[in-house]
Short mmCIF file of C-alpha atoms in Angstrom, two decimals:
data_model
loop_
_atom_site.label_atom_id
_atom_site.label_comp_id
_atom_site.label_asym_id
_atom_site.label_seq_id
_atom_site.Cartn_x
_atom_site.Cartn_y
_atom_site.Cartn_z
CA MET C 1 -13.07 -20.76 18.07
CA LYS C 2 -15.18 -17.61 17.97
CA LYS C 3 -13.58 -14.74 15.43
CA LYS C 4 -13.34 -11.25 16.25
CA SER C 5 -16.47 -8.68 15.87
CA LEU C 6 -16.46 -8.23 12.06
CA SER C 7 -16.84 -4.30 12.98
CA LYS C 8 -13.49 -4.51 14.86
CA LEU C 9 -11.72 -5.79 11.89
CA LEU C 10 -11.62 -2.73 9.47
CA ALA C 11 -11.06 -0.80 12.42
CA LEU C 12 -7.94 -2.92 12.66
CA GLY C 13 -7.36 -1.69 8.94
CA MET C 14 -7.28 -5.79 7.30
CA ALA C 15 -5.07 -7.22 4.90
CA ALA C 16 -5.23 -9.52 2.52
CA VAL C 17 -8.44 -11.18 0.92
CA MET C 18 -10.37 -14.12 -1.08
CA THR C 19 -12.43 -13.00 -3.38
CA ALA C 20 -14.61 -14.26 -6.18
CA GLY C 21 -14.23 -13.76 -9.81
CA MET C 22 -13.82 -17.35 -11.44
CA LEU C 23 -13.07 -15.66 -15.08
CA ALA C 24 -11.86 -18.47 -16.41
CA GLY C 25 -14.95 -20.13 -16.36
CA CYS C 26 -17.07 -16.77 -16.33
CA GLY C 27 -17.74 -13.63 -17.90
CA SER C 28 -16.45 -15.27 -21.59
CA ASP C 29 -18.84 -17.57 -22.80
CA LYS C 30 -22.09 -16.29 -21.90
CA GLY C 31 -23.49 -19.77 -23.06
CA GLY C 32 -21.82 -21.92 -20.98
CA SER C 33 -23.34 -22.48 -17.42
CA ASP C 34 -20.34 -20.89 -15.58
CA SER C 35 -20.80 -17.77 -17.36
CA ALA C 36 -21.34 -14.41 -16.90
CA PRO C 37 -21.74 -11.13 -18.05
CA ALA C 38 -18.90 -8.60 -18.56
CA ASN C 39 -20.88 -5.32 -16.06
CA GLU C 40 -19.09 -2.57 -17.24
CA GLY C 41 -20.77 -0.27 -15.02
CA ALA C 42 -23.94 -0.70 -12.21
CA SER C 43 -27.22 0.71 -13.52
CA GLN C 44 -29.01 3.02 -11.37
CA PRO C 45 -32.15 3.00 -8.99
CA ALA C 46 -35.06 4.88 -9.51
CA ASP C 47 -34.36 8.42 -7.74
CA SER C 48 -37.59 8.35 -5.16
CA GLY C 49 -37.04 12.09 -4.38
CA THR C 50 -37.52 10.99 -0.55
CA GLU C 51 -35.20 11.28 2.17
CA GLU C 52 -32.41 9.13 2.11
CA LYS C 53 -32.88 6.49 5.04
CA THR C 54 -29.99 4.45 6.17
CA PRO C 55 -30.44 0.68 5.41
CA GLU C 56 -31.53 -0.49 8.88
CA GLU C 57 -34.07 2.23 9.08
CA THR C 58 -35.79 1.68 5.50
CA GLY C 59 -35.65 -1.96 6.54
CA ASN C 60 -37.32 -1.98 9.72
CA ALA C 61 -40.15 0.21 8.40
CA ASP C 62 -40.60 -1.82 4.88
CA ALA C 63 -41.33 -5.27 8.00
CA GLU C 64 -43.50 -3.26 9.65
CA LYS C 65 -45.60 -2.19 6.39
CA GLU C 66 -45.69 -6.16 5.40
CA ASP C 67 -48.42 -7.99 4.84
CA ALA C 68 -47.62 -11.23 7.06
CA GLY C 69 -49.15 -13.47 4.63
CA THR C 70 -46.67 -12.62 1.74
CA GLU C 71 -45.30 -16.03 0.06
CA ASP C 72 -45.59 -16.77 3.51
CA ALA C 73 -45.80 -20.97 3.82
CA GLY C 74 -46.14 -20.77 7.31
CA THR C 75 -44.07 -22.62 9.64
CA ALA C 76 -46.50 -21.55 12.21
CA SER C 77 -48.91 -23.78 10.52
CA GLY C 78 -46.82 -26.73 10.05
CA GLU C 79 -45.93 -26.41 6.50
CA VAL C 80 -42.70 -26.60 4.73
CA PRO C 81 -41.55 -22.94 3.96
CA THR C 82 -40.46 -22.40 0.57
CA LEU C 83 -37.47 -19.61 0.05
CA VAL C 84 -37.65 -17.59 -3.13
CA TRP C 85 -34.07 -17.55 -4.38
CA TRP C 86 -33.20 -15.19 -7.35
CA THR C 87 -30.29 -15.48 -8.98
CA VAL C 88 -28.27 -14.75 -12.37
CA GLY C 89 -28.05 -17.63 -15.67
CA GLY C 90 -29.16 -18.74 -18.79
CA THR C 91 -32.77 -19.75 -20.44
CA PRO C 92 -33.85 -22.64 -18.02
CA ALA C 93 -34.58 -26.07 -19.97
CA ASP C 94 -38.69 -26.87 -19.86
CA ASP C 95 -37.88 -29.33 -16.26
CA PHE C 96 -35.87 -26.89 -14.88
CA GLU C 97 -38.98 -26.37 -11.87
CA GLU C 98 -39.13 -30.55 -11.90
CA ALA C 99 -35.15 -30.44 -11.19
CA VAL C 100 -35.32 -27.74 -8.77
CA ALA C 101 -38.50 -29.59 -6.66
CA GLN C 102 -36.00 -32.78 -6.78
CA ILE C 103 -33.34 -30.98 -4.88
CA SER C 104 -35.85 -29.54 -2.90
CA ASP C 105 -36.52 -33.08 -1.31
CA TYR C 106 -33.12 -33.21 -0.14
CA THR C 107 -33.08 -29.40 1.36
CA GLU C 108 -36.55 -30.86 2.93
CA GLU C 109 -34.73 -33.61 4.56
CA LYS C 110 -31.52 -31.63 5.75
CA ILE C 111 -33.02 -28.29 6.94
CA GLY C 112 -36.52 -28.63 6.65
CA VAL C 113 -37.01 -25.99 3.50
CA ARG C 114 -37.75 -26.21 0.03
CA LEU C 115 -36.61 -24.10 -3.16
CA ASP C 116 -37.87 -22.33 -5.76
CA VAL C 117 -34.90 -20.40 -7.89
CA LYS C 118 -35.86 -17.83 -10.39
CA ILE C 119 -33.34 -17.25 -13.08
CA ALA C 120 -33.12 -13.85 -14.74
CA GLY C 121 -31.25 -13.81 -18.16
CA TRP C 122 -27.57 -12.51 -18.06
CA ASN C 123 -29.04 -9.53 -20.34
CA ASP C 124 -31.94 -8.88 -18.12
CA TYR C 125 -30.39 -9.43 -14.40
CA ASP C 126 -29.63 -5.70 -13.95
CA SER C 127 -32.96 -4.69 -14.72
CA LYS C 128 -35.20 -7.26 -13.39
CA MET C 129 -33.54 -7.07 -9.99
CA ASN C 130 -33.69 -3.35 -9.63
CA THR C 131 -37.58 -3.79 -10.28
CA ILE C 132 -38.02 -6.34 -7.79
CA VAL C 133 -36.12 -4.43 -5.40
CA ASN C 134 -37.83 -0.80 -6.36
CA ALA C 135 -41.28 -2.56 -6.04
CA GLY C 136 -40.55 -4.43 -3.24
CA GLU C 137 -41.03 -7.67 -4.59
CA TYR C 138 -41.15 -10.54 -2.39
CA PHE C 139 -37.72 -13.16 -2.52
CA ASP C 140 -35.88 -14.49 0.24
CA ILE C 141 -32.34 -14.86 -1.18
CA MET C 142 -30.82 -12.60 -4.24
CA PHE C 143 -27.55 -13.03 -6.06
CA THR C 144 -25.72 -9.86 -5.93
CA ASN C 145 -22.04 -8.60 -7.23
CA ASN C 146 -20.20 -5.50 -7.55
CA THR C 147 -22.31 -3.80 -9.66
CA ASN C 148 -25.61 -3.57 -7.26
CA TYR C 149 -24.56 -4.72 -3.61
CA SER C 150 -23.72 -1.49 -2.43
CA LYS C 151 -26.87 0.05 -4.16
CA PHE C 152 -29.35 -2.17 -2.69
CA VAL C 153 -27.90 -1.94 0.56
CA ASN C 154 -28.86 1.61 0.70
CA LEU C 155 -32.03 0.87 -0.57
CA GLY C 156 -32.68 -1.02 2.54
CA ALA C 157 -32.87 -4.12 0.92
CA PHE C 158 -31.04 -6.36 2.22
CA GLU C 159 -30.82 -8.03 5.54
CA ASN C 160 -28.16 -6.96 7.85
CA ILE C 161 -26.58 -10.78 8.91
CA SER C 162 -23.18 -9.57 10.92
CA ASP C 163 -24.13 -11.31 13.99
CA LEU C 164 -27.11 -13.65 12.78
CA VAL C 165 -24.65 -15.81 10.57
CA GLN C 166 -22.96 -16.28 13.58
CA SER C 167 -25.91 -17.46 15.24
CA ALA C 168 -27.75 -18.95 12.76
CA ALA C 169 -25.05 -20.46 10.30
CA PRO C 170 -22.00 -21.14 12.37
CA GLU C 171 -20.58 -23.45 10.07
CA LEU C 172 -20.91 -20.92 7.01
CA TYR C 173 -19.09 -18.05 9.45
CA SER C 174 -16.39 -20.23 10.22
CA PHE C 175 -15.76 -21.91 6.91
CA VAL C 176 -15.69 -18.97 5.46
CA PRO C 177 -12.08 -16.51 5.57
CA GLU C 178 -12.35 -13.44 7.92
CA LYS C 179 -10.71 -11.68 5.11
CA LEU C 180 -13.70 -12.46 3.02
CA TRP C 181 -16.30 -11.10 5.26
CA SER C 182 -14.42 -7.96 5.78
CA GLY C 183 -14.75 -7.58 2.43
CA VAL C 184 -18.33 -7.63 2.20
CA GLN C 185 -18.85 -4.94 4.55
CA ILE C 186 -20.90 -1.53 4.10
CA HIS C 187 -20.97 0.81 6.61
CA GLY C 188 -19.35 -1.70 9.07
CA ASN C 189 -21.80 -4.26 8.57
CA VAL C 190 -22.35 -7.22 6.59
CA TYR C 191 -25.24 -7.41 4.20
CA ALA C 192 -24.02 -10.50 2.05
CA VAL C 193 -22.74 -13.91 2.04
CA PRO C 194 -19.66 -13.76 0.22
CA THR C 195 -18.63 -16.93 -2.09
CA TYR C 196 -15.36 -18.42 -1.34
CA LYS C 197 -13.35 -19.61 -4.45
CA ASP C 198 -10.59 -18.06 -7.04
CA SER C 199 -11.16 -15.51 -4.71
CA SER C 200 -8.31 -12.96 -5.61
CA LEU C 201 -7.14 -11.73 -9.20
CA THR C 202 -4.64 -13.43 -11.00
CA GLN C 203 -3.44 -12.26 -14.81
CA PHE C 204 -2.08 -14.97 -17.24
CA TYR C 205 -1.32 -14.61 -20.48
CA TYR C 206 -0.74 -17.58 -22.84
CA PHE C 207 -0.07 -18.60 -26.56
CA ASP C 208 -0.88 -21.39 -29.09
CA ASP C 209 2.22 -24.17 -28.24
CA GLN C 210 3.05 -24.18 -32.07
CA TYR C 211 3.72 -21.03 -31.76
CA VAL C 212 6.07 -21.19 -29.06
CA GLN C 213 8.10 -24.28 -30.37
CA LYS C 214 8.03 -22.40 -33.92
CA TYR C 215 9.26 -19.02 -32.37
CA ASN C 216 11.49 -20.28 -30.29
CA VAL C 217 9.57 -18.18 -27.34
CA ASP C 218 10.58 -18.30 -23.93
CA MET C 219 7.53 -17.70 -22.04
CA GLY C 220 9.79 -17.04 -18.63
CA THR C 221 10.11 -13.56 -20.70
CA VAL C 222 6.76 -13.19 -20.50
CA LYS C 223 5.78 -10.41 -17.72
CA ASP C 224 3.54 -7.37 -19.09
CA MET C 225 2.20 -6.42 -22.58
CA ALA C 226 5.70 -4.70 -22.85
CA SER C 227 7.56 -7.84 -23.18
CA ILE C 228 4.76 -9.59 -25.63
CA ASP C 229 5.65 -7.04 -28.22
CA PRO C 230 8.57 -8.83 -29.79
CA ILE C 231 6.80 -12.39 -29.47
CA VAL C 232 3.74 -11.13 -31.54
CA ARG C 233 5.75 -9.06 -34.13
CA ALA C 234 7.86 -11.95 -34.91
CA MET C 235 4.52 -13.86 -34.94
CA LYS C 236 2.95 -11.30 -37.99
CA GLU C 237 6.12 -11.61 -39.47
CA GLY C 238 6.54 -15.06 -39.85
CA GLU C 239 2.47 -15.69 -40.62
CA GLY C 240 1.89 -13.20 -43.29
CA LYS C 241 -0.92 -10.21 -43.84
CA SER C 242 -4.19 -12.11 -43.03
CA PHE C 243 -2.99 -13.62 -39.92
CA TYR C 244 -3.60 -12.01 -36.44
CA PRO C 245 -1.88 -12.91 -33.34
CA ILE C 246 -3.84 -11.54 -30.79
CA LYS C 247 -7.65 -11.40 -31.70
CA LEU C 248 -10.02 -9.32 -29.50
CA ASN C 249 -13.58 -8.09 -30.28
CA GLN C 250 -16.45 -5.78 -28.18
CA GLY C 251 -17.33 -8.67 -25.71
CA ALA C 252 -13.03 -9.42 -24.95
CA LEU C 253 -11.64 -6.42 -25.05
CA TRP C 254 -7.92 -6.75 -23.25
CA ASN C 255 -8.73 -8.28 -20.40
CA GLY C 256 -7.04 -6.78 -17.28
CA PHE C 257 -6.24 -3.45 -18.68
CA PHE C 258 -6.85 -1.80 -15.46
CA ASN C 259 -5.27 -4.55 -13.18
CA GLU C 260 -2.78 -1.66 -11.50
CA TYR C 261 -5.53 0.27 -9.87
CA ASP C 262 -8.46 -0.41 -7.36
CA GLY C 263 -11.66 0.62 -9.12
CA LEU C 264 -13.23 0.50 -5.65
CA ALA C 265 -16.16 -1.48 -6.37
CA SER C 266 -17.13 1.50 -8.02
CA GLY C 267 -17.38 -0.10 -11.60
CA ILE C 268 -16.02 2.75 -13.02
CA GLN C 269 -13.11 2.30 -15.07
CA ALA C 270 -11.91 5.77 -15.39
CA ILE C 271 -11.01 5.93 -11.60
CA GLY C 272 -8.99 4.31 -9.15
CA VAL C 273 -6.48 4.16 -6.97
CA LYS C 274 -2.60 2.28 -7.70
CA ILE C 275 -2.73 -0.51 -6.21
CA ASP C 276 -0.18 -0.13 -3.76
CA ASP C 277 -0.36 3.82 -3.23
CA ALA C 278 0.11 4.02 0.52
CA GLU C 279 -1.85 7.50 0.62
CA ARG C 280 -4.86 5.83 -1.25
CA LYS C 281 -5.01 8.70 -3.75
CA VAL C 282 -7.76 8.71 -6.04
CA VAL C 283 -7.00 9.54 -9.99
CA CYS C 284 -8.33 9.43 -13.53
CA THR C 285 -6.71 5.90 -14.36
CA LEU C 286 -7.09 7.49 -18.28
CA GLU C 287 -4.21 10.12 -17.08
CA GLN C 288 -1.83 8.14 -15.90
CA GLU C 289 1.62 7.27 -17.81
CA ASP C 290 1.65 3.43 -16.98
CA ILE C 291 -1.95 3.02 -18.71
CA LEU C 292 -1.20 5.62 -21.20
CA ALA C 293 1.74 3.91 -22.11
CA ASN C 294 -0.13 0.50 -23.03
CA LEU C 295 -2.51 2.50 -24.84
CA GLU C 296 0.13 3.34 -27.22
CA LEU C 297 1.12 -0.34 -27.32
CA LEU C 298 -2.16 -1.90 -28.29
CA HIS C 299 -2.60 1.30 -31.22
CA ALA C 300 0.72 0.39 -32.39
CA TRP C 301 -0.52 -3.47 -32.63
CA TYR C 302 -3.58 -2.29 -34.41
CA ALA C 303 -2.22 -0.05 -36.67
CA ASP C 304 0.48 -3.00 -37.53
CA GLY C 305 -1.99 -5.88 -38.30
CA ILE C 306 -1.06 -7.31 -35.16
CA ILE C 307 -4.97 -7.01 -33.85
CA ASN C 308 -7.53 -8.41 -36.20
CA PRO C 309 -9.15 -4.65 -37.82
CA ASP C 310 -12.76 -5.26 -36.94
CA ALA C 311 -11.48 -5.45 -33.25
CA ASN C 312 -13.66 -2.62 -32.55
CA VAL C 313 -16.96 -3.22 -34.02
CA VAL C 314 -17.11 -7.42 -34.51
CA SER C 315 -19.60 -9.28 -30.95
CA GLU C 316 -18.79 -12.45 -31.87
CA ASP C 317 -15.60 -14.35 -30.16
CA SER C 318 -13.47 -16.24 -32.56
CA LYS C 319 -11.82 -20.00 -32.09
CA GLY C 320 -8.39 -21.25 -32.53
CA ASN C 321 -6.53 -18.02 -31.19
CA ALA C 322 -2.60 -17.81 -31.16
CA PHE C 323 -2.83 -15.77 -28.07
CA GLY C 324 -5.25 -15.01 -24.99
CA ASN C 325 -5.39 -13.14 -21.66
CA ALA C 326 -7.26 -14.35 -18.52
CA GLN C 327 -8.03 -14.32 -15.22
CA GLY C 328 -7.71 -17.84 -13.13
CA TRP C 329 -5.48 -20.19 -12.13
CA PRO C 330 -2.42 -22.68 -13.43
CA SER C 331 -4.43 -25.59 -14.42
CA ALA C 332 -7.48 -23.41 -16.22
CA VAL C 333 -5.22 -23.06 -19.13
CA ALA C 334 -6.78 -26.72 -19.70
CA GLN C 335 -10.42 -24.87 -20.02
CA TRP C 336 -9.01 -22.48 -22.09
CA GLN C 337 -7.61 -24.89 -24.42
CA ILE C 338 -10.68 -26.70 -25.06
CA LEU C 339 -13.01 -23.13 -25.48
CA GLN C 340 -10.86 -22.02 -28.16
CA GLY C 341 -10.06 -25.89 -29.98
CA VAL C 342 -6.31 -25.68 -29.49
CA GLU C 343 -4.34 -28.43 -28.56
CA LYS C 344 -1.83 -27.13 -26.61
CA TYR C 345 -1.31 -23.31 -25.02
CA ASP C 346 1.50 -22.26 -22.41
CA ALA C 347 0.76 -19.85 -19.97
CA ALA C 348 2.58 -17.39 -17.86
CA LYS C 349 1.15 -15.50 -14.90
CA VAL C 350 1.84 -11.79 -15.11
CA PHE C 351 0.16 -10.20 -12.71
CA GLY C 352 -1.67 -11.01 -9.07
CA PRO C 353 -2.84 -12.65 -7.00
CA LEU C 354 -4.21 -9.77 -5.36
CA TYR C 355 -7.25 -9.05 -3.68
CA THR C 356 -9.59 -6.34 -3.70
CA THR C 357 -13.06 -5.39 -2.50
CA GLU C 358 -14.25 -5.77 -6.10
CA THR C 359 -12.86 -8.81 -6.74
CA ILE C 360 -14.41 -10.42 -2.99
CA GLN C 361 -17.73 -8.77 -4.11
CA GLY C 362 -18.06 -10.39 -7.74
CA SER C 363 -20.16 -12.91 -6.52
CA MET C 364 -22.34 -12.90 -3.61
CA ASN C 365 -26.19 -14.11 -2.15
CA ALA C 366 -27.72 -11.89 0.10
CA ILE C 367 -30.81 -12.11 2.61
CA SER C 368 -33.95 -9.76 1.65
CA VAL C 369 -34.56 -7.68 4.66
CA ASN C 370 -38.54 -8.62 4.35
CA SER C 371 -38.18 -12.20 4.26
CA ASN C 372 -39.96 -14.46 6.49
CA TYR C 373 -37.22 -16.61 6.29
CA LYS C 374 -33.67 -15.03 6.98
CA GLU C 375 -32.63 -18.06 9.37
CA GLU C 376 -33.80 -20.20 7.12
CA ALA C 377 -32.04 -18.33 3.86
CA LEU C 378 -28.71 -18.68 6.08
CA LYS C 379 -29.03 -22.45 6.99
CA VAL C 380 -29.64 -22.91 3.21
CA LEU C 381 -26.49 -21.15 2.35
CA GLU C 382 -24.72 -23.17 5.01
CA LEU C 383 -26.06 -26.63 3.79
CA MET C 384 -24.33 -24.91 -0.26
CA ASN C 385 -20.94 -24.66 1.31
CA THR C 386 -20.82 -27.77 3.42
CA ASP C 387 -22.87 -30.35 1.90
CA SER C 388 -21.16 -31.96 -0.87
CA LYS C 389 -24.08 -33.84 -2.24
CA PHE C 390 -26.15 -30.25 -2.48
CA ARG C 391 -23.52 -28.74 -3.67
CA ASP C 392 -23.25 -30.97 -6.83
CA MET C 393 -26.95 -30.47 -7.04
CA CYS C 394 -27.12 -27.22 -7.54
CA ALA C 395 -24.07 -26.69 -9.67
CA TYR C 396 -24.95 -29.73 -12.39
CA GLY C 397 -28.38 -30.47 -11.78
CA VAL C 398 -30.08 -34.09 -10.87
CA GLU C 399 -27.77 -36.82 -10.96
CA GLY C 400 -28.93 -39.39 -13.64
CA ASN C 401 -30.53 -36.84 -15.66
CA HIS C 402 -27.91 -33.97 -15.79
CA PHE C 403 -24.86 -35.86 -14.87
CA GLU C 404 -23.49 -38.59 -13.40
CA TYR C 405 -20.69 -39.98 -11.55
CA LEU C 406 -17.84 -41.55 -12.76
CA ASP C 407 -15.42 -44.53 -11.08
CA ASP C 408 -12.83 -41.92 -9.79
CA GLY C 409 -15.45 -39.58 -8.57
CA THR C 410 -15.54 -36.54 -11.19
CA VAL C 411 -18.73 -36.08 -12.66
CA LYS C 412 -19.97 -36.52 -15.88
CA ARG C 413 -22.19 -34.20 -17.71
CA LEU C 414 -25.11 -35.59 -19.49
CA ARG C 415 -26.94 -32.54 -20.73
CA ASP C 416 -25.65 -28.66 -21.24
CA ASP C 417 -28.56 -27.12 -20.20
CA TRP C 418 -28.48 -26.68 -16.46
CA THR C 419 -28.13 -23.05 -16.41
CA TRP C 420 -27.86 -22.13 -12.28
CA PRO C 421 -24.41 -21.15 -12.28
CA ALA C 422 -22.03 -22.62 -10.34
CA TYR C 423 -20.08 -19.13 -9.40
CA THR C 424 -23.25 -17.64 -8.13
CA GLN C 425 -23.70 -20.26 -5.62
CA GLY C 426 -21.25 -21.11 -3.26
CA THR C 427 -17.71 -22.45 -2.35
CA PHE C 428 -16.18 -24.63 -5.45
CA PHE C 429 -14.21 -26.18 -2.57
CA ILE C 430 -16.50 -29.02 -1.95
CA MET C 431 -17.72 -29.48 -5.48
CA SER C 432 -16.69 -32.52 -7.41
CA ASN C 433 -14.70 -31.88 -10.54
CA GLN C 434 -15.39 -32.50 -13.92
CA GLU C 435 -14.26 -35.52 -16.27
CA GLY C 436 -10.37 -34.29 -17.08
CA ALA C 437 -9.98 -31.05 -14.94
CA ASP C 438 -6.89 -30.91 -13.21
CA PRO C 439 -7.42 -32.67 -10.05
CA ASN C 440 -5.41 -30.03 -8.13
CA GLN C 441 -6.97 -27.45 -9.34
CA TRP C 442 -8.78 -26.44 -6.40
CA ASP C 443 -5.59 -26.62 -4.28
CA GLU C 444 -3.96 -24.06 -7.17
CA VAL C 445 -6.91 -21.80 -6.26
CA LYS C 446 -6.30 -21.67 -2.51
CA LYS C 447 -2.53 -21.43 -2.94
CA GLN C 448 -3.30 -18.19 -4.69
CA ASN C 449 -5.06 -16.62 -2.30
CA GLU C 450 -3.15 -17.46 0.50
CA GLU C 451 -0.31 -15.91 -1.64
CA ALA C 452 -2.22 -13.05 -2.68
CA THR C 453 -1.39 -9.30 -1.52
CA ALA C 454 -3.83 -6.55 -0.87
CA SER C 455 -4.71 -3.38 -2.44
CA THR C 456 -4.34 -0.89 0.18
CA CYS C 457 -7.96 0.08 -0.12
CA LEU C 458 -9.00 -3.49 0.75
CA GLY C 459 -12.24 -3.13 2.35
CA PHE C 460 -13.48 -0.13 1.15
CA ALA C 461 -16.52 0.00 -1.48
CA LEU C 462 -17.61 3.13 -2.88
CA ASP C 463 -21.15 4.25 -1.82
CA VAL C 464 -22.45 6.21 -4.93
CA SER C 465 -25.72 7.30 -3.12
CA ASN C 466 -25.00 10.71 -3.67
CA ILE C 467 -23.22 10.56 -7.43
CA GLN C 468 -25.87 8.46 -9.17
CA ASN C 469 -26.12 10.59 -11.57
CA GLU C 470 -22.38 11.13 -12.66
CA VAL C 471 -21.57 7.69 -12.23
CA SER C 472 -24.20 6.99 -14.54
CA ASN C 473 -23.14 10.10 -16.91
CA VAL C 474 -19.53 8.43 -16.78
CA ASN C 475 -20.12 5.63 -17.70
CA THR C 476 -22.09 6.65 -20.52
CA VAL C 477 -19.01 8.53 -21.95
CA TRP C 478 -17.12 5.52 -21.57
CA ASP C 479 -18.98 3.05 -23.50
CA LYS C 480 -19.00 5.53 -26.44
CA TYR C 481 -14.71 4.98 -26.18
CA LYS C 482 -14.08 1.80 -24.64
CA PHE C 483 -14.41 -0.06 -27.69
CA ASP C 484 -11.63 1.70 -29.68
CA MET C 485 -9.41 2.45 -26.70
CA LEU C 486 -9.38 -1.31 -25.55
CA THR C 487 -9.18 -2.59 -29.22
CA GLY C 488 -6.25 -0.15 -30.42
CA ALA C 489 -8.78 1.05 -32.83
CA SER C 490 -7.86 4.84 -31.50
CA ASP C 491 -4.89 6.75 -31.38
CA PRO C 492 -4.63 7.46 -27.54
CA ALA C 493 -3.15 10.56 -28.52
CA THR C 494 -6.11 12.20 -29.72
CA ALA C 495 -9.11 10.08 -28.17
CA VAL C 496 -7.84 10.61 -24.44
CA PRO C 497 -7.96 13.90 -23.77
CA LYS C 498 -11.27 13.97 -25.83
CA CYS C 499 -12.25 10.84 -23.57
CA VAL C 500 -10.97 12.70 -20.35
CA GLU C 501 -12.93 15.78 -21.33
CA GLU C 502 -16.46 14.41 -21.45
CA LEU C 503 -15.72 12.25 -18.37
CA LYS C 504 -15.02 15.61 -16.23
CA ALA C 505 -17.92 17.38 -18.36
CA ALA C 506 -19.88 14.36 -16.74
CA GLY C 507 -18.67 14.55 -13.40
CA LEU C 508 -15.91 12.80 -13.28
CA ASP C 509 -13.98 15.44 -11.02
CA THR C 510 -17.47 15.18 -8.62
CA ILE C 511 -16.99 11.31 -8.44
CA ILE C 512 -13.13 11.03 -7.57
CA THR C 513 -13.49 14.02 -4.97
CA GLU C 514 -16.29 12.34 -3.25
CA ALA C 515 -14.49 9.18 -3.44
CA GLN C 516 -11.44 10.60 -2.02
CA LYS C 517 -13.38 12.19 0.59
CA GLN C 518 -15.14 8.46 1.46
CA ILE C 519 -11.78 6.68 1.43
CA ASP C 520 -10.10 9.48 3.58
CA GLU C 521 -12.79 9.17 6.30
CA PHE C 522 -12.95 5.40 6.29
CA PHE C 523 -9.16 5.02 6.55
CA LYS C 524 -9.13 7.50 9.08
#
């Protein structure tokens, strides 16, 4: 059945979405193959000083200037084209290229192309992608997310695939829900393929079961930060001075602290719109009563020894934590137990599920406007989302070398050095489970997606083209305060006013004014 055109979806004012995040397996442990770096704000492209053009104008100009021989494997000459795919991940093993060559044997057989997968390191991804885009380096496919998507679209780096994806990859277009296609629109067009997986945001709090039993914790009462105050205080009193019920660090601040505010895919935690605000008023989050109350609670916990005293300065993850909070789904608790080395966690859902543009844009793959193989690139992404064998290869490596299938159809990893993260590639819903995983986990994820409500700003992403300097300056200020503020180390009574003053001096009000203007025009 043919879907309505994407441009009409926004005009009708879409409702809920399904997005990407996979924070249970992406964003906590950078050593794992499914880990993702925590991006507090988008890095900024170099200012060219030239008149800004639309993505289409820039792309057409670049295409005209492009050397036809660049990276062209030449379908016209009868050779099999090799597509360059830039992504993010860990340091590849020595035999990574050999493994990709074996995977390419399958893609050549199925769709007549080969792959050249290039991985930028977690810490180098932002700068490397900026360099590639600004230098006009050739690529066919690029992993992108909300830290650089709109920026690269406005620089004319990505192809407008609104129509092409429907004609070149109809199975892919049908497989991805309409709400996800809506969530990746910019200027009313689609410039990337969203990853259909745990697309909605759901927050969980979890406690080590031994303390739940010891202190008679009723998990049904766990609803928000305030509701766990008596629980963590009882644990602190019972376990003693050297025991910290809540362990935080610079890489694991209070997770989901700003969930109640839609960040507008801006990468700026200091601004947002309350997720249920029908008027869509852009505010400074740090000046809102609910945020201030939670900051005060964090500080009280820090002052009373409930949070570890080095939380704001230590960067290493601790193990065996008595409490944790993360975004995921019910059976993801098994992964958290393994990561922490805890026998059993008891979890409670405290927020969501919710769709925002930002959650949808957490994982996407875009086609270069200068690619010689745009249709072929879309066919690769179609194969990734419709062919289970190819999906497993990319997620786990080469069968017999990196993994093997068990009798029950699950995957057993044979090595731990496959550094192409599964969350960056495509859907999880056709991927084989790893041994020990809950066989119903993807049904849980789909159910959350189906039940998710939508932020009132769903579909909107802030265009920072006119405020790049302000965004950079504001994020620099926030970086000074976030470690102290989101671990409770600083007193919000003094820290917040000082932080807000510096944010405003850095251009916060200009950002808010521009964001409000864009929102009003977008939803007009």
